[in-house]
mmCIF file with all atom_site columns, C-alpha atoms in Angstrom:
data_model
loop_
_atom_site.group_PDB
_atom_site.id
_atom_site.type_symbol
_atom_site.label_atom_id
_atom_site.label_alt_id
_atom_site.label_comp_id
_atom_site.label_asym_id
_atom_site.label_entity_id
_atom_site.label_seq_id
_atom_site.pdbx_PDB_ins_code
_atom_site.Cartn_x
_atom_site.Cartn_y
_atom_site.Cartn_z
_atom_site.occupancy
_atom_site.B_iso_or_equiv
_atom_site.pdbx_formal_charge
_atom_site.auth_seq_id
_atom_site.auth_comp_id
_atom_site.auth_asym_id
_atom_site.auth_atom_id
_atom_site.pdbx_PDB_model_num
ATOM 1   C CA . MET A 1 1   ? 54.555 -50.803 50.965 1.00 0.00 ? 22  MET A CA 1
ATOM 2   C CA . GLN A 1 2   ? 57.690 -49.698 52.759 1.00 0.00 ? 23  GLN A CA 1
ATOM 3   C CA . PRO A 1 3   ? 58.358 -45.948 52.616 1.00 0.00 ? 24  PRO A CA 1
ATOM 4   C CA . ASP A 1 4   ? 61.722 -46.518 50.926 1.00 0.00 ? 25  ASP A CA 1
ATOM 5   C CA . GLN A 1 5   ? 60.366 -48.991 48.356 1.00 0.00 ? 26  GLN A CA 1
ATOM 6   C CA . PRO A 1 6   ? 58.978 -47.622 45.072 1.00 0.00 ? 27  PRO A CA 1
ATOM 7   C CA . GLU A 1 7   ? 55.821 -49.115 43.619 1.00 0.00 ? 28  GLU A CA 1
ATOM 8   C CA . THR A 1 8   ? 56.254 -52.292 41.616 1.00 0.00 ? 29  THR A CA 1
ATOM 9   C CA . THR A 1 9   ? 55.694 -51.419 37.963 1.00 0.00 ? 30  THR A CA 1
ATOM 10  C CA . VAL A 1 10  ? 53.911 -54.049 35.881 1.00 0.00 ? 31  VAL A CA 1
ATOM 11  C CA . LEU A 1 11  ? 53.411 -54.488 32.118 1.00 0.00 ? 32  LEU A CA 1
ATOM 12  C CA . LEU A 1 12  ? 50.367 -56.536 31.035 1.00 0.00 ? 33  LEU A CA 1
ATOM 13  C CA . VAL A 1 13  ? 50.690 -58.618 27.868 1.00 0.00 ? 34  VAL A CA 1
ATOM 14  C CA . ASP A 1 14  ? 47.590 -60.425 26.595 1.00 0.00 ? 35  ASP A CA 1
ATOM 15  C CA . ASP A 1 15  ? 45.775 -60.251 23.264 1.00 0.00 ? 36  ASP A CA 1
ATOM 16  C CA . HIS A 1 16  ? 42.386 -60.046 24.994 1.00 0.00 ? 37  HIS A CA 1
ATOM 17  C CA . ALA A 1 17  ? 41.510 -56.544 26.172 1.00 0.00 ? 38  ALA A CA 1
ATOM 18  C CA . LEU A 1 18  ? 39.027 -57.968 28.681 1.00 0.00 ? 39  LEU A CA 1
ATOM 19  C CA . VAL A 1 19  ? 41.745 -60.060 30.343 1.00 0.00 ? 40  VAL A CA 1
ATOM 20  C CA . ARG A 1 20  ? 44.064 -57.058 30.550 1.00 0.00 ? 41  ARG A CA 1
ATOM 21  C CA . GLU A 1 21  ? 41.230 -55.024 32.066 1.00 0.00 ? 42  GLU A CA 1
ATOM 22  C CA . GLY A 1 22  ? 40.675 -57.700 34.698 1.00 0.00 ? 43  GLY A CA 1
ATOM 23  C CA . LEU A 1 23  ? 44.367 -57.870 35.582 1.00 0.00 ? 44  LEU A CA 1
ATOM 24  C CA . ARG A 1 24  ? 44.592 -54.094 35.735 1.00 0.00 ? 45  ARG A CA 1
ATOM 25  C CA . GLU A 1 25  ? 41.633 -54.034 38.144 1.00 0.00 ? 46  GLU A CA 1
ATOM 26  C CA . ILE A 1 26  ? 43.191 -56.691 40.387 1.00 0.00 ? 47  ILE A CA 1
ATOM 27  C CA . LEU A 1 27  ? 46.525 -54.883 40.568 1.00 0.00 ? 48  LEU A CA 1
ATOM 28  C CA . GLY A 1 28  ? 44.793 -51.540 41.002 1.00 0.00 ? 49  GLY A CA 1
ATOM 29  C CA . TYR A 1 29  ? 43.677 -52.639 44.461 1.00 0.00 ? 50  TYR A CA 1
ATOM 30  C CA . GLN A 1 30  ? 47.310 -53.097 45.529 1.00 0.00 ? 51  GLN A CA 1
ATOM 31  C CA . ASP A 1 31  ? 48.839 -49.927 46.957 1.00 0.00 ? 52  ASP A CA 1
ATOM 32  C CA . ASP A 1 32  ? 52.361 -51.135 46.112 1.00 0.00 ? 53  ASP A CA 1
ATOM 33  C CA . MET A 1 33  ? 51.735 -51.882 42.407 1.00 0.00 ? 54  MET A CA 1
ATOM 34  C CA . VAL A 1 34  ? 51.054 -49.831 39.300 1.00 0.00 ? 55  VAL A CA 1
ATOM 35  C CA . VAL A 1 35  ? 50.356 -50.945 35.719 1.00 0.00 ? 56  VAL A CA 1
ATOM 36  C CA . VAL A 1 36  ? 52.590 -48.885 33.434 1.00 0.00 ? 57  VAL A CA 1
ATOM 37  C CA . GLY A 1 37  ? 51.603 -50.329 30.071 1.00 0.00 ? 58  GLY A CA 1
ATOM 38  C CA . GLU A 1 38  ? 49.809 -52.964 28.031 1.00 0.00 ? 59  GLU A CA 1
ATOM 39  C CA . ALA A 1 39  ? 50.528 -54.948 24.874 1.00 0.00 ? 60  ALA A CA 1
ATOM 40  C CA . GLY A 1 40  ? 48.576 -57.433 22.783 1.00 0.00 ? 61  GLY A CA 1
ATOM 41  C CA . ASP A 1 41  ? 51.338 -59.226 20.865 1.00 0.00 ? 62  ASP A CA 1
ATOM 42  C CA . SER A 1 42  ? 54.977 -60.228 21.171 1.00 0.00 ? 63  SER A CA 1
ATOM 43  C CA . GLN A 1 43  ? 56.366 -57.238 19.294 1.00 0.00 ? 64  GLN A CA 1
ATOM 44  C CA . GLY A 1 44  ? 54.392 -54.855 21.459 1.00 0.00 ? 65  GLY A CA 1
ATOM 45  C CA . ALA A 1 45  ? 55.595 -56.665 24.564 1.00 0.00 ? 66  ALA A CA 1
ATOM 46  C CA . VAL A 1 46  ? 59.235 -56.183 23.598 1.00 0.00 ? 67  VAL A CA 1
ATOM 47  C CA . GLU A 1 47  ? 58.761 -52.552 22.586 1.00 0.00 ? 68  GLU A CA 1
ATOM 48  C CA . GLN A 1 48  ? 56.783 -51.653 25.723 1.00 0.00 ? 69  GLN A CA 1
ATOM 49  C CA . THR A 1 49  ? 59.334 -53.386 27.946 1.00 0.00 ? 70  THR A CA 1
ATOM 50  C CA . ALA A 1 50  ? 62.200 -51.495 26.322 1.00 0.00 ? 71  ALA A CA 1
ATOM 51  C CA . GLU A 1 51  ? 60.342 -48.201 26.782 1.00 0.00 ? 72  GLU A CA 1
ATOM 52  C CA . LYS A 1 52  ? 58.847 -48.669 30.256 1.00 0.00 ? 73  LYS A CA 1
ATOM 53  C CA . ARG A 1 53  ? 61.499 -50.922 31.869 1.00 0.00 ? 74  ARG A CA 1
ATOM 54  C CA . PRO A 1 54  ? 58.893 -52.425 34.250 1.00 0.00 ? 75  PRO A CA 1
ATOM 55  C CA . HIS A 1 55  ? 59.851 -54.448 37.277 1.00 0.00 ? 76  HIS A CA 1
ATOM 56  C CA . VAL A 1 56  ? 57.554 -57.282 36.145 1.00 0.00 ? 77  VAL A CA 1
ATOM 57  C CA . VAL A 1 57  ? 55.963 -58.403 32.869 1.00 0.00 ? 78  VAL A CA 1
ATOM 58  C CA . LEU A 1 58  ? 52.843 -60.585 33.050 1.00 0.00 ? 79  LEU A CA 1
ATOM 59  C CA . LEU A 1 59  ? 53.045 -62.465 29.751 1.00 0.00 ? 80  LEU A CA 1
ATOM 60  C CA . ASP A 1 60  ? 50.242 -64.588 28.326 1.00 0.00 ? 81  ASP A CA 1
ATOM 61  C CA . ILE A 1 61  ? 51.811 -67.574 26.607 1.00 0.00 ? 82  ILE A CA 1
ATOM 62  C CA . GLU A 1 62  ? 49.385 -67.470 23.658 1.00 0.00 ? 83  GLU A CA 1
ATOM 63  C CA . ILE A 1 63  ? 49.859 -63.947 22.337 1.00 0.00 ? 84  ILE A CA 1
ATOM 64  C CA . PRO A 1 64  ? 50.193 -63.444 18.555 1.00 0.00 ? 85  PRO A CA 1
ATOM 65  C CA . GLY A 1 65  ? 53.666 -63.164 17.089 1.00 0.00 ? 86  GLY A CA 1
ATOM 66  C CA . ASP A 1 66  ? 56.803 -64.949 18.239 1.00 0.00 ? 87  ASP A CA 1
ATOM 67  C CA . ASP A 1 67  ? 56.630 -68.018 20.444 1.00 0.00 ? 88  ASP A CA 1
ATOM 68  C CA . ALA A 1 68  ? 56.899 -67.453 24.187 1.00 0.00 ? 89  ALA A CA 1
ATOM 69  C CA . THR A 1 69  ? 60.547 -68.494 24.531 1.00 0.00 ? 90  THR A CA 1
ATOM 70  C CA . THR A 1 70  ? 61.620 -66.086 21.785 1.00 0.00 ? 91  THR A CA 1
ATOM 71  C CA . THR A 1 71  ? 59.561 -63.271 23.293 1.00 0.00 ? 92  THR A CA 1
ATOM 72  C CA . VAL A 1 72  ? 61.040 -63.829 26.751 1.00 0.00 ? 93  VAL A CA 1
ATOM 73  C CA . ALA A 1 73  ? 64.571 -63.891 25.340 1.00 0.00 ? 94  ALA A CA 1
ATOM 74  C CA . ARG A 1 74  ? 63.960 -60.606 23.494 1.00 0.00 ? 95  ARG A CA 1
ATOM 75  C CA . ILE A 1 75  ? 62.442 -58.982 26.577 1.00 0.00 ? 96  ILE A CA 1
ATOM 76  C CA . ARG A 1 76  ? 65.399 -59.976 28.742 1.00 0.00 ? 97  ARG A CA 1
ATOM 77  C CA . GLU A 1 77  ? 67.822 -58.740 26.109 1.00 0.00 ? 98  GLU A CA 1
ATOM 78  C CA . ARG A 1 78  ? 66.176 -55.312 26.057 1.00 0.00 ? 99  ARG A CA 1
ATOM 79  C CA . SER A 1 79  ? 65.571 -55.094 29.816 1.00 0.00 ? 100 SER A CA 1
ATOM 80  C CA . PRO A 1 80  ? 67.687 -57.619 31.785 1.00 0.00 ? 101 PRO A CA 1
ATOM 81  C CA . HIS A 1 81  ? 66.373 -56.528 35.179 1.00 0.00 ? 102 HIS A CA 1
ATOM 82  C CA . THR A 1 82  ? 62.717 -57.083 34.251 1.00 0.00 ? 103 THR A CA 1
ATOM 83  C CA . ALA A 1 83  ? 61.184 -60.239 35.717 1.00 0.00 ? 104 ALA A CA 1
ATOM 84  C CA . VAL A 1 84  ? 58.878 -62.178 33.389 1.00 0.00 ? 105 VAL A CA 1
ATOM 85  C CA . LEU A 1 85  ? 55.926 -64.108 34.807 1.00 0.00 ? 106 LEU A CA 1
ATOM 86  C CA . ILE A 1 86  ? 54.166 -66.438 32.357 1.00 0.00 ? 107 ILE A CA 1
ATOM 87  C CA . LEU A 1 87  ? 50.393 -66.877 32.522 1.00 0.00 ? 108 LEU A CA 1
ATOM 88  C CA . SER A 1 88  ? 49.103 -70.033 30.833 1.00 0.00 ? 109 SER A CA 1
ATOM 89  C CA . MET A 1 89  ? 46.103 -72.304 30.475 1.00 0.00 ? 110 MET A CA 1
ATOM 90  C CA . TYR A 1 90  ? 48.342 -75.331 29.944 1.00 0.00 ? 111 TYR A CA 1
ATOM 91  C CA . GLU A 1 91  ? 50.909 -77.413 31.748 1.00 0.00 ? 112 GLU A CA 1
ATOM 92  C CA . GLY A 1 92  ? 53.797 -79.037 29.933 1.00 0.00 ? 113 GLY A CA 1
ATOM 93  C CA . PRO A 1 93  ? 57.163 -80.148 31.353 1.00 0.00 ? 114 PRO A CA 1
ATOM 94  C CA . GLU A 1 94  ? 59.202 -79.501 28.207 1.00 0.00 ? 115 GLU A CA 1
ATOM 95  C CA . LEU A 1 95  ? 57.660 -76.094 27.630 1.00 0.00 ? 116 LEU A CA 1
ATOM 96  C CA . LEU A 1 96  ? 58.188 -75.158 31.269 1.00 0.00 ? 117 LEU A CA 1
ATOM 97  C CA . GLN A 1 97  ? 61.839 -76.176 31.056 1.00 0.00 ? 118 GLN A CA 1
ATOM 98  C CA . SER A 1 98  ? 62.423 -74.224 27.840 1.00 0.00 ? 119 SER A CA 1
ATOM 99  C CA . LEU A 1 99  ? 60.981 -71.092 29.456 1.00 0.00 ? 120 LEU A CA 1
ATOM 100 C CA . LEU A 1 100 ? 63.052 -71.557 32.598 1.00 0.00 ? 121 LEU A CA 1
ATOM 101 C CA . ASP A 1 101 ? 66.096 -71.924 30.367 1.00 0.00 ? 122 ASP A CA 1
ATOM 102 C CA . VAL A 1 102 ? 65.538 -68.466 28.851 1.00 0.00 ? 123 VAL A CA 1
ATOM 103 C CA . GLY A 1 103 ? 65.090 -66.884 32.267 1.00 0.00 ? 124 GLY A CA 1
ATOM 104 C CA . VAL A 1 104 ? 61.413 -66.643 33.199 1.00 0.00 ? 125 VAL A CA 1
ATOM 105 C CA . ARG A 1 105 ? 60.900 -65.957 36.893 1.00 0.00 ? 126 ARG A CA 1
ATOM 106 C CA . GLY A 1 106 ? 57.570 -67.677 37.114 1.00 0.00 ? 127 GLY A CA 1
ATOM 107 C CA . TYR A 1 107 ? 55.004 -69.882 35.361 1.00 0.00 ? 128 TYR A CA 1
ATOM 108 C CA . LEU A 1 108 ? 51.459 -69.535 36.644 1.00 0.00 ? 129 LEU A CA 1
ATOM 109 C CA . LEU A 1 109 ? 48.343 -71.312 35.500 1.00 0.00 ? 130 LEU A CA 1
ATOM 110 C CA . LYS A 1 110 ? 45.401 -68.987 34.933 1.00 0.00 ? 131 LYS A CA 1
ATOM 111 C CA . SER A 1 111 ? 43.543 -70.935 37.607 1.00 0.00 ? 132 SER A CA 1
ATOM 112 C CA . VAL A 1 112 ? 45.604 -69.242 40.346 1.00 0.00 ? 133 VAL A CA 1
ATOM 113 C CA . THR A 1 113 ? 43.813 -66.981 42.785 1.00 0.00 ? 134 THR A CA 1
ATOM 114 C CA . LYS A 1 114 ? 44.191 -63.214 42.911 1.00 0.00 ? 135 LYS A CA 1
ATOM 115 C CA . GLN A 1 115 ? 46.187 -63.582 46.100 1.00 0.00 ? 136 GLN A CA 1
ATOM 116 C CA . GLU A 1 116 ? 48.577 -66.070 44.484 1.00 0.00 ? 137 GLU A CA 1
ATOM 117 C CA . LEU A 1 117 ? 49.109 -63.777 41.496 1.00 0.00 ? 138 LEU A CA 1
ATOM 118 C CA . VAL A 1 118 ? 49.849 -60.746 43.651 1.00 0.00 ? 139 VAL A CA 1
ATOM 119 C CA . SER A 1 119 ? 52.136 -62.789 45.902 1.00 0.00 ? 140 SER A CA 1
ATOM 120 C CA . ALA A 1 120 ? 54.069 -64.070 42.871 1.00 0.00 ? 141 ALA A CA 1
ATOM 121 C CA . ILE A 1 121 ? 54.598 -60.534 41.581 1.00 0.00 ? 142 ILE A CA 1
ATOM 122 C CA . ARG A 1 122 ? 55.926 -59.386 44.950 1.00 0.00 ? 143 ARG A CA 1
ATOM 123 C CA . SER A 1 123 ? 58.152 -62.447 45.257 1.00 0.00 ? 144 SER A CA 1
ATOM 124 C CA . VAL A 1 124 ? 59.953 -61.993 41.947 1.00 0.00 ? 145 VAL A CA 1
ATOM 125 C CA . ARG A 1 125 ? 60.255 -58.239 42.483 1.00 0.00 ? 146 ARG A CA 1
ATOM 126 C CA . PHE A 1 126 ? 61.966 -58.376 45.848 1.00 0.00 ? 147 PHE A CA 1
ATOM 127 C CA . ASP A 1 127 ? 63.714 -61.759 45.793 1.00 0.00 ? 148 ASP A CA 1
ATOM 128 C CA . LYS A 1 128 ? 66.004 -61.899 42.770 1.00 0.00 ? 149 LYS A CA 1
ATOM 129 C CA . ASP A 1 129 ? 66.682 -65.605 43.308 1.00 0.00 ? 150 ASP A CA 1
ATOM 130 C CA . ARG A 1 130 ? 63.039 -66.642 43.598 1.00 0.00 ? 151 ARG A CA 1
ATOM 131 C CA . VAL A 1 131 ? 61.324 -68.576 40.806 1.00 0.00 ? 152 VAL A CA 1
ATOM 132 C CA . VAL A 1 132 ? 57.577 -69.063 41.230 1.00 0.00 ? 153 VAL A CA 1
ATOM 133 C CA . VAL A 1 133 ? 55.985 -72.070 39.545 1.00 0.00 ? 154 VAL A CA 1
ATOM 134 C CA . SER A 1 134 ? 52.315 -72.905 39.988 1.00 0.00 ? 155 SER A CA 1
ATOM 135 C CA . VAL A 1 135 ? 51.735 -76.186 38.146 1.00 0.00 ? 156 VAL A CA 1
ATOM 136 C CA . SER A 1 136 ? 51.118 -79.792 39.118 1.00 0.00 ? 157 SER A CA 1
ATOM 137 C CA . ARG A 1 137 ? 53.783 -81.879 40.844 1.00 0.00 ? 158 ARG A CA 1
ATOM 138 C CA . GLU A 1 138 ? 53.898 -84.065 37.715 1.00 0.00 ? 159 GLU A CA 1
ATOM 139 C CA . SER A 1 139 ? 54.894 -81.137 35.495 1.00 0.00 ? 160 SER A CA 1
ATOM 140 C CA . ILE A 1 140 ? 57.695 -80.138 37.836 1.00 0.00 ? 161 ILE A CA 1
ATOM 141 C CA . ALA A 1 141 ? 58.928 -83.722 38.128 1.00 0.00 ? 162 ALA A CA 1
ATOM 142 C CA . GLY A 1 142 ? 58.837 -84.176 34.364 1.00 0.00 ? 163 GLY A CA 1
ATOM 143 C CA . SER A 1 143 ? 60.444 -80.839 33.502 1.00 0.00 ? 164 SER A CA 1
ATOM 144 C CA . GLY A 1 144 ? 63.248 -81.399 31.038 1.00 0.00 ? 165 GLY A CA 1
ATOM 145 C CA . GLN A 1 145 ? 62.519 -85.130 30.763 1.00 0.00 ? 166 GLN A CA 1
ATOM 146 C CA . SER A 1 146 ? 60.692 -87.138 28.153 1.00 0.00 ? 167 SER A CA 1
ATOM 147 C CA . ASP A 1 147 ? 58.182 -89.816 29.002 1.00 0.00 ? 168 ASP A CA 1
ATOM 148 C CA . PRO A 1 148 ? 57.676 -91.960 25.904 1.00 0.00 ? 169 PRO A CA 1
ATOM 149 C CA . GLY A 1 149 ? 55.734 -94.494 27.955 1.00 0.00 ? 170 GLY A CA 1
ATOM 150 C CA . GLY A 1 150 ? 53.172 -91.977 29.136 1.00 0.00 ? 171 GLY A CA 1
ATOM 151 C CA . PRO A 1 151 ? 49.750 -91.376 27.620 1.00 0.00 ? 172 PRO A CA 1
ATOM 152 C CA . PRO A 1 152 ? 49.732 -89.325 24.413 1.00 0.00 ? 173 PRO A CA 1
ATOM 153 C CA . MET A 1 153 ? 48.573 -85.729 24.555 1.00 0.00 ? 174 MET A CA 1
ATOM 154 C CA . ILE A 1 154 ? 45.143 -85.321 23.007 1.00 0.00 ? 175 ILE A CA 1
ATOM 155 C CA . LEU A 1 155 ? 44.776 -82.890 20.115 1.00 0.00 ? 176 LEU A CA 1
ATOM 156 C CA . SER A 1 156 ? 41.381 -81.642 19.034 1.00 0.00 ? 177 SER A CA 1
ATOM 157 C CA . ASP A 1 157 ? 40.131 -82.567 15.557 1.00 0.00 ? 178 ASP A CA 1
ATOM 158 C CA . ARG A 1 158 ? 40.803 -79.017 14.376 1.00 0.00 ? 179 ARG A CA 1
ATOM 159 C CA . GLU A 1 159 ? 44.322 -79.067 15.804 1.00 0.00 ? 180 GLU A CA 1
ATOM 160 C CA . ARG A 1 160 ? 45.009 -82.303 13.939 1.00 0.00 ? 181 ARG A CA 1
ATOM 161 C CA . GLU A 1 161 ? 43.778 -80.729 10.705 1.00 0.00 ? 182 GLU A CA 1
ATOM 162 C CA . VAL A 1 162 ? 46.004 -77.707 11.221 1.00 0.00 ? 183 VAL A CA 1
ATOM 163 C CA . LEU A 1 163 ? 49.022 -79.848 12.019 1.00 0.00 ? 184 LEU A CA 1
ATOM 164 C CA . GLU A 1 164 ? 48.486 -82.157 9.053  1.00 0.00 ? 185 GLU A CA 1
ATOM 165 C CA . LEU A 1 165 ? 48.397 -79.145 6.737  1.00 0.00 ? 186 LEU A CA 1
ATOM 166 C CA . THR A 1 166 ? 51.454 -77.741 8.491  1.00 0.00 ? 187 THR A CA 1
ATOM 167 C CA . ALA A 1 167 ? 53.230 -80.982 7.627  1.00 0.00 ? 188 ALA A CA 1
ATOM 168 C CA . GLN A 1 168 ? 52.477 -80.229 3.974  1.00 0.00 ? 189 GLN A CA 1
ATOM 169 C CA . ALA A 1 169 ? 54.492 -76.990 4.283  1.00 0.00 ? 190 ALA A CA 1
ATOM 170 C CA . LEU A 1 170 ? 51.405 -74.799 3.938  1.00 0.00 ? 191 LEU A CA 1
ATOM 171 C CA . SER A 1 171 ? 51.699 -71.294 5.358  1.00 0.00 ? 192 SER A CA 1
ATOM 172 C CA . ASN A 1 172 ? 49.351 -70.049 8.061  1.00 0.00 ? 193 ASN A CA 1
ATOM 173 C CA . ARG A 1 173 ? 47.467 -68.066 5.416  1.00 0.00 ? 194 ARG A CA 1
ATOM 174 C CA . GLN A 1 174 ? 47.067 -71.130 3.187  1.00 0.00 ? 195 GLN A CA 1
ATOM 175 C CA . ILE A 1 175 ? 45.895 -73.250 6.116  1.00 0.00 ? 196 ILE A CA 1
ATOM 176 C CA . ALA A 1 176 ? 43.386 -70.569 7.073  1.00 0.00 ? 197 ALA A CA 1
ATOM 177 C CA . ALA A 1 177 ? 41.997 -70.455 3.540  1.00 0.00 ? 198 ALA A CA 1
ATOM 178 C CA . GLN A 1 178 ? 41.703 -74.237 3.278  1.00 0.00 ? 199 GLN A CA 1
ATOM 179 C CA . LEU A 1 179 ? 39.929 -74.589 6.627  1.00 0.00 ? 200 LEU A CA 1
ATOM 180 C CA . SER A 1 180 ? 37.849 -71.386 6.335  1.00 0.00 ? 201 SER A CA 1
ATOM 181 C CA . LEU A 1 181 ? 39.504 -69.883 9.404  1.00 0.00 ? 202 LEU A CA 1
ATOM 182 C CA . THR A 1 182 ? 41.205 -66.595 10.118 1.00 0.00 ? 203 THR A CA 1
ATOM 183 C CA . GLU A 1 183 ? 44.994 -66.528 10.137 1.00 0.00 ? 204 GLU A CA 1
ATOM 184 C CA . ALA A 1 184 ? 44.914 -65.484 13.798 1.00 0.00 ? 205 ALA A CA 1
ATOM 185 C CA . THR A 1 185 ? 42.871 -68.596 14.630 1.00 0.00 ? 206 THR A CA 1
ATOM 186 C CA . VAL A 1 186 ? 45.410 -70.799 12.869 1.00 0.00 ? 207 VAL A CA 1
ATOM 187 C CA . LYS A 1 187 ? 48.205 -69.177 14.865 1.00 0.00 ? 208 LYS A CA 1
ATOM 188 C CA . ARG A 1 188 ? 46.300 -69.811 18.066 1.00 0.00 ? 209 ARG A CA 1
ATOM 189 C CA . HIS A 1 189 ? 45.784 -73.479 17.175 1.00 0.00 ? 210 HIS A CA 1
ATOM 190 C CA . LEU A 1 190 ? 49.513 -73.805 16.470 1.00 0.00 ? 211 LEU A CA 1
ATOM 191 C CA . ARG A 1 191 ? 50.413 -72.202 19.787 1.00 0.00 ? 212 ARG A CA 1
ATOM 192 C CA . ASN A 1 192 ? 48.059 -74.602 21.565 1.00 0.00 ? 213 ASN A CA 1
ATOM 193 C CA . ILE A 1 193 ? 49.666 -77.510 19.719 1.00 0.00 ? 214 ILE A CA 1
ATOM 194 C CA . PHE A 1 194 ? 53.163 -76.341 20.671 1.00 0.00 ? 215 PHE A CA 1
ATOM 195 C CA . VAL A 1 195 ? 52.134 -76.083 24.317 1.00 0.00 ? 216 VAL A CA 1
ATOM 196 C CA . LYS A 1 196 ? 50.421 -79.473 24.382 1.00 0.00 ? 217 LYS A CA 1
ATOM 197 C CA . LEU A 1 197 ? 53.305 -81.253 22.679 1.00 0.00 ? 218 LEU A CA 1
ATOM 198 C CA . GLY A 1 198 ? 56.096 -79.257 24.299 1.00 0.00 ? 219 GLY A CA 1
ATOM 199 C CA . ALA A 1 199 ? 57.295 -78.439 20.792 1.00 0.00 ? 220 ALA A CA 1
ATOM 200 C CA . ALA A 1 200 ? 59.775 -75.698 19.946 1.00 0.00 ? 221 ALA A CA 1
ATOM 201 C CA . SER A 1 201 ? 58.991 -75.414 16.216 1.00 0.00 ? 222 SER A CA 1
ATOM 202 C CA . ARG A 1 202 ? 56.631 -76.536 13.458 1.00 0.00 ? 223 ARG A CA 1
ATOM 203 C CA . ILE A 1 203 ? 58.783 -79.509 12.454 1.00 0.00 ? 224 ILE A CA 1
ATOM 204 C CA . ASP A 1 204 ? 59.216 -80.481 16.104 1.00 0.00 ? 225 ASP A CA 1
ATOM 205 C CA . ALA A 1 205 ? 55.434 -80.453 16.568 1.00 0.00 ? 226 ALA A CA 1
ATOM 206 C CA . VAL A 1 206 ? 54.909 -82.574 13.445 1.00 0.00 ? 227 VAL A CA 1
ATOM 207 C CA . ASN A 1 207 ? 57.584 -85.078 14.484 1.00 0.00 ? 228 ASN A CA 1
ATOM 208 C CA . LYS A 1 208 ? 56.199 -85.419 17.998 1.00 0.00 ? 229 LYS A CA 1
ATOM 209 C CA . ALA A 1 209 ? 52.650 -85.825 16.710 1.00 0.00 ? 230 ALA A CA 1
ATOM 210 C CA . VAL A 1 210 ? 53.763 -88.535 14.288 1.00 0.00 ? 231 VAL A CA 1
ATOM 211 C CA . GLU A 1 211 ? 55.768 -90.323 16.983 1.00 0.00 ? 232 GLU A CA 1
ATOM 212 C CA . GLY A 1 212 ? 52.747 -90.202 19.276 1.00 0.00 ? 233 GLY A CA 1
ATOM 213 C CA . ALA A 1 213 ? 50.450 -91.485 16.508 1.00 0.00 ? 234 ALA A CA 1
ATOM 214 C CA . LEU A 1 214 ? 48.401 -88.280 16.741 1.00 0.00 ? 235 LEU A CA 1
ATOM 215 C CA . ILE A 1 215 ? 48.603 -87.642 13.001 1.00 0.00 ? 236 ILE A CA 1
ATOM 216 C CA . GLU A 1 216 ? 49.769 -89.591 9.984  1.00 0.00 ? 237 GLU A CA 1
ATOM 217 C CA . VAL A 1 217 ? 51.892 -88.015 7.270  1.00 0.00 ? 238 VAL A CA 1
ATOM 218 C CA . GLY A 1 218 ? 54.362 -89.316 4.734  1.00 0.00 ? 239 GLY A CA 1
ATOM 219 C CA . GLU A 1 219 ? 58.087 -88.833 5.215  1.00 0.00 ? 240 GLU A CA 1
ATOM 220 C CA . ARG A 1 220 ? 58.226 -86.351 2.340  1.00 0.00 ? 241 ARG A CA 1
ATOM 221 C CA . ARG A 1 221 ? 55.436 -84.210 3.827  1.00 0.00 ? 242 ARG A CA 1
ATOM 222 C CA . GLN A 1 222 ? 56.991 -84.442 7.276  1.00 0.00 ? 243 GLN A CA 1
ATOM 223 C CA . ALA A 1 223 ? 60.288 -83.103 5.978  1.00 0.00 ? 244 ALA A CA 1
ATOM 224 C CA . ALA A 1 224 ? 58.497 -80.328 4.114  1.00 0.00 ? 245 ALA A CA 1
ATOM 225 C CA . ALA A 1 225 ? 57.253 -78.845 7.356  1.00 0.00 ? 246 ALA A CA 1
ATOM 226 C CA . HIS A 1 226 ? 60.763 -77.598 8.096  1.00 0.00 ? 247 HIS A CA 1
ATOM 227 C CA . ARG A 1 227 ? 60.723 -74.268 6.356  1.00 0.00 ? 248 ARG A CA 1
#
């Protein structure tokens, strides 16, 4: 760290305490970085960002609450100079493009190395024009483009069940009760579905799943998903 450069402040946002602990340990070995706060959901992320004004937010894409694009937009509204780095298990051209559109400074798969993570944080801190993306070449090439001729994204059986009930305009609580799941689990399945399909909303996910022959619902049920 240069003598005239303050430490890079980082906010960790992930709903798993163990993941946050691991990230905190990794960054703790860097003499130019300091973790100034943690959050486990989207509301906490926005509130902590507004309070701490960190240089960088490491944001897990699957946290409870608002979708990632909404969370990023709210963070940037409250703290425009904070750089947001997304951490994700999934690739998806449309999702990547939507996040770039709202101003994320990076999109990293959770398979990146410690060195790559630390390097990305330093890059977005000190180079205001740098955007760091660690995904496959196919995701970058397909960002913002549709590929109707490509292979359909595979949903798990449980994800199909959740999406079919979503198409019936059931709430997350009703879906949870019908499938004997917790509401948090339903939310997680929906977030996974959104990521896999590159969907921006419940109706968008239903429409894309129907178009891709991933689920079958009637027109009336499909329309009902738009609530």
